[in-house]
């Protein structure tokens, strides 16, 4: 099942800096796409699509290094479970 995570650029950079480059989650993050933010007309966000296992690694990293991102990642995981 695909998990679609929406991150602000600062959270995205933080996660890239703290996840092991050897992990599949790092590879998924690298494929993130920057798009205009629907919440902020002058900002952007990064959309990352990954599987649940990768999302859980990203979530664990966010809880330790970027707690505000952990909330968004948790919501994305729950949303993907409901839509499956």
PDB file of C-alpha atoms in Angstrom:
ATOM      1  CA  UNK A   1       0.000   0.000   0.000  1.00  0.00           C
ATOM      2  CA  UNK A   2       1.286   3.454  -0.910  1.00  0.00           C
ATOM      3  CA  UNK A   3       1.700   6.097   1.745  1.00  0.00           C
ATOM      4  CA  UNK A   4       1.706   9.707   0.518  1.00  0.00           C
ATOM      5  CA  UNK A   5       3.502  12.018   2.938  1.00  0.00           C
ATOM      6  CA  UNK A   6       3.350  15.801   2.612  1.00  0.00           C
ATOM      7  CA  UNK A   7       6.227  17.642   4.290  1.00  0.00           C
ATOM      8  CA  UNK A   8       7.327  21.224   4.459  1.00  0.00           C
ATOM      9  CA  UNK A   9      10.828  21.660   2.998  1.00  0.00           C
ATOM     10  CA  UNK A  10      12.491  22.142   6.391  1.00  0.00           C
ATOM     11  CA  UNK A  11      11.102  18.860   7.719  1.00  0.00           C
ATOM     12  CA  UNK A  12      12.084  17.111   4.500  1.00  0.00           C
ATOM     13  CA  UNK A  13      15.679  18.356   4.773  1.00  0.00           C
ATOM     14  CA  UNK A  14      15.836  17.362   8.435  1.00  0.00           C
ATOM     15  CA  UNK A  15      14.663  13.839   7.651  1.00  0.00           C
ATOM     16  CA  UNK A  16      17.125  13.445   4.771  1.00  0.00           C
ATOM     17  CA  UNK A  17      19.926  14.498   7.116  1.00  0.00           C
ATOM     18  CA  UNK A  18      19.006  11.951   9.800  1.00  0.00           C
ATOM     19  CA  UNK A  19      17.967   8.807   7.905  1.00  0.00           C
ATOM     20  CA  UNK A  20      20.691   6.380   6.925  1.00  0.00           C
ATOM     21  CA  UNK A  21      21.623   6.705   3.266  1.00  0.00           C
ATOM     22  CA  UNK A  22      21.666   2.894   3.095  1.00  0.00           C
ATOM     23  CA  UNK A  23      17.980   2.566   3.951  1.00  0.00           C
ATOM     24  CA  UNK A  24      15.102   2.155   1.504  1.00  0.00           C
ATOM     25  CA  UNK A  25      13.377   5.037   3.301  1.00  0.00           C
ATOM     26  CA  UNK A  26      16.212   7.361   2.290  1.00  0.00           C
ATOM     27  CA  UNK A  27      15.753   6.333  -1.330  1.00  0.00           C
ATOM     28  CA  UNK A  28      12.026   7.026  -1.090  1.00  0.00           C
ATOM     29  CA  UNK A  29      12.689  10.457   0.414  1.00  0.00           C
ATOM     30  CA  UNK A  30      15.112  11.313  -2.365  1.00  0.00           C
ATOM     31  CA  UNK A  31      12.311  10.778  -4.872  1.00  0.00           C
ATOM     32  CA  UNK A  32      10.162  13.420  -3.158  1.00  0.00           C
ATOM     33  CA  UNK A  33       8.609  16.023  -5.421  1.00  0.00           C
ATOM     34  CA  UNK A  34       8.368  19.693  -4.507  1.00  0.00           C
ATOM     35  CA  UNK A  35       4.984  21.230  -5.324  1.00  0.00           C
ATOM     36  CA  UNK A  36       3.151  24.462  -4.447  1.00  0.00           C
ATOM     37  CA  UNK A  37       1.689  24.256  -0.952  1.00  0.00           C
ATOM     38  CA  UNK A  38      -2.099  24.206  -0.755  1.00  0.00           C
ATOM     39  CA  UNK A  39      -1.805  25.622   2.785  1.00  0.00           C
ATOM     40  CA  UNK A  40       0.519  28.508   1.955  1.00  0.00           C
ATOM     41  CA  UNK A  41       0.139  30.303  -1.388  1.00  0.00           C
ATOM     42  CA  UNK A  42       3.756  31.493  -1.249  1.00  0.00           C
ATOM     43  CA  UNK A  43       5.312  28.233  -0.044  1.00  0.00           C
ATOM     44  CA  UNK A  44       6.038  24.746  -1.221  1.00  0.00           C
ATOM     45  CA  UNK A  45       5.833  21.257   0.186  1.00  0.00           C
ATOM     46  CA  UNK A  46       7.528  17.997  -0.679  1.00  0.00           C
ATOM     47  CA  UNK A  47       5.360  14.997  -1.479  1.00  0.00           C
ATOM     48  CA  UNK A  48       6.942  11.609  -0.792  1.00  0.00           C
ATOM     49  CA  UNK A  49       5.310   8.354  -1.852  1.00  0.00           C
ATOM     50  CA  UNK A  50       6.588   5.216  -0.173  1.00  0.00           C
ATOM     51  CA  UNK A  51       5.429   1.897   1.229  1.00  0.00           C
ATOM     52  CA  UNK A  52       4.322   1.505   4.832  1.00  0.00           C
ATOM     53  CA  UNK A  53       7.602  -0.032   6.008  1.00  0.00           C
ATOM     54  CA  UNK A  54       9.533   2.953   4.649  1.00  0.00           C
ATOM     55  CA  UNK A  55       6.992   5.351   6.137  1.00  0.00           C
ATOM     56  CA  UNK A  56       7.435   3.764   9.557  1.00  0.00           C
ATOM     57  CA  UNK A  57      11.210   4.318   9.352  1.00  0.00           C
ATOM     58  CA  UNK A  58      10.583   7.944   8.400  1.00  0.00           C
ATOM     59  CA  UNK A  59       8.115   8.242  11.292  1.00  0.00           C
ATOM     60  CA  UNK A  60      10.605   6.881  13.841  1.00  0.00           C
ATOM     61  CA  UNK A  61      13.244   9.310  12.591  1.00  0.00           C
ATOM     62  CA  UNK A  62      10.802  12.215  12.689  1.00  0.00           C
ATOM     63  CA  UNK A  63       9.778  11.438  16.280  1.00  0.00           C
ATOM     64  CA  UNK A  64      13.398  11.801  17.329  1.00  0.00           C
ATOM     65  CA  UNK A  65      14.622  14.631  15.097  1.00  0.00           C
ATOM     66  CA  UNK A  66      11.601  16.517  13.761  1.00  0.00           C
ATOM     67  CA  UNK A  67       8.526  15.977  15.970  1.00  0.00           C
ATOM     68  CA  UNK A  68       6.151  18.267  14.023  1.00  0.00           C
ATOM     69  CA  UNK A  69       6.718  16.132  10.921  1.00  0.00           C
ATOM     70  CA  UNK A  70       5.842  13.005  12.906  1.00  0.00           C
ATOM     71  CA  UNK A  71       2.240  14.172  13.187  1.00  0.00           C
ATOM     72  CA  UNK A  72       1.867  14.562   9.410  1.00  0.00           C
ATOM     73  CA  UNK A  73       3.593  11.242   8.746  1.00  0.00           C
ATOM     74  CA  UNK A  74       1.350   9.440  11.247  1.00  0.00           C
ATOM     75  CA  UNK A  75      -1.729  10.899   9.566  1.00  0.00           C
ATOM     76  CA  UNK A  76      -0.445   9.799   6.151  1.00  0.00           C
ATOM     77  CA  UNK A  77       0.064   6.230   7.397  1.00  0.00           C
ATOM     78  CA  UNK A  78      -3.406   6.063   8.937  1.00  0.00           C
ATOM     79  CA  UNK A  79      -4.981   7.552   5.816  1.00  0.00           C
ATOM     80  CA  UNK A  80      -3.308   4.964   3.613  1.00  0.00           C
ATOM     81  CA  UNK A  81      -4.592   2.154   5.847  1.00  0.00           C
ATOM     82  CA  UNK A  82      -8.148   3.444   5.618  1.00  0.00           C
ATOM     83  CA  UNK A  83      -8.071   3.768   1.853  1.00  0.00           C
ATOM     84  CA  UNK A  84      -6.684   0.266   1.338  1.00  0.00           C
TER      85      UNK A  84
END
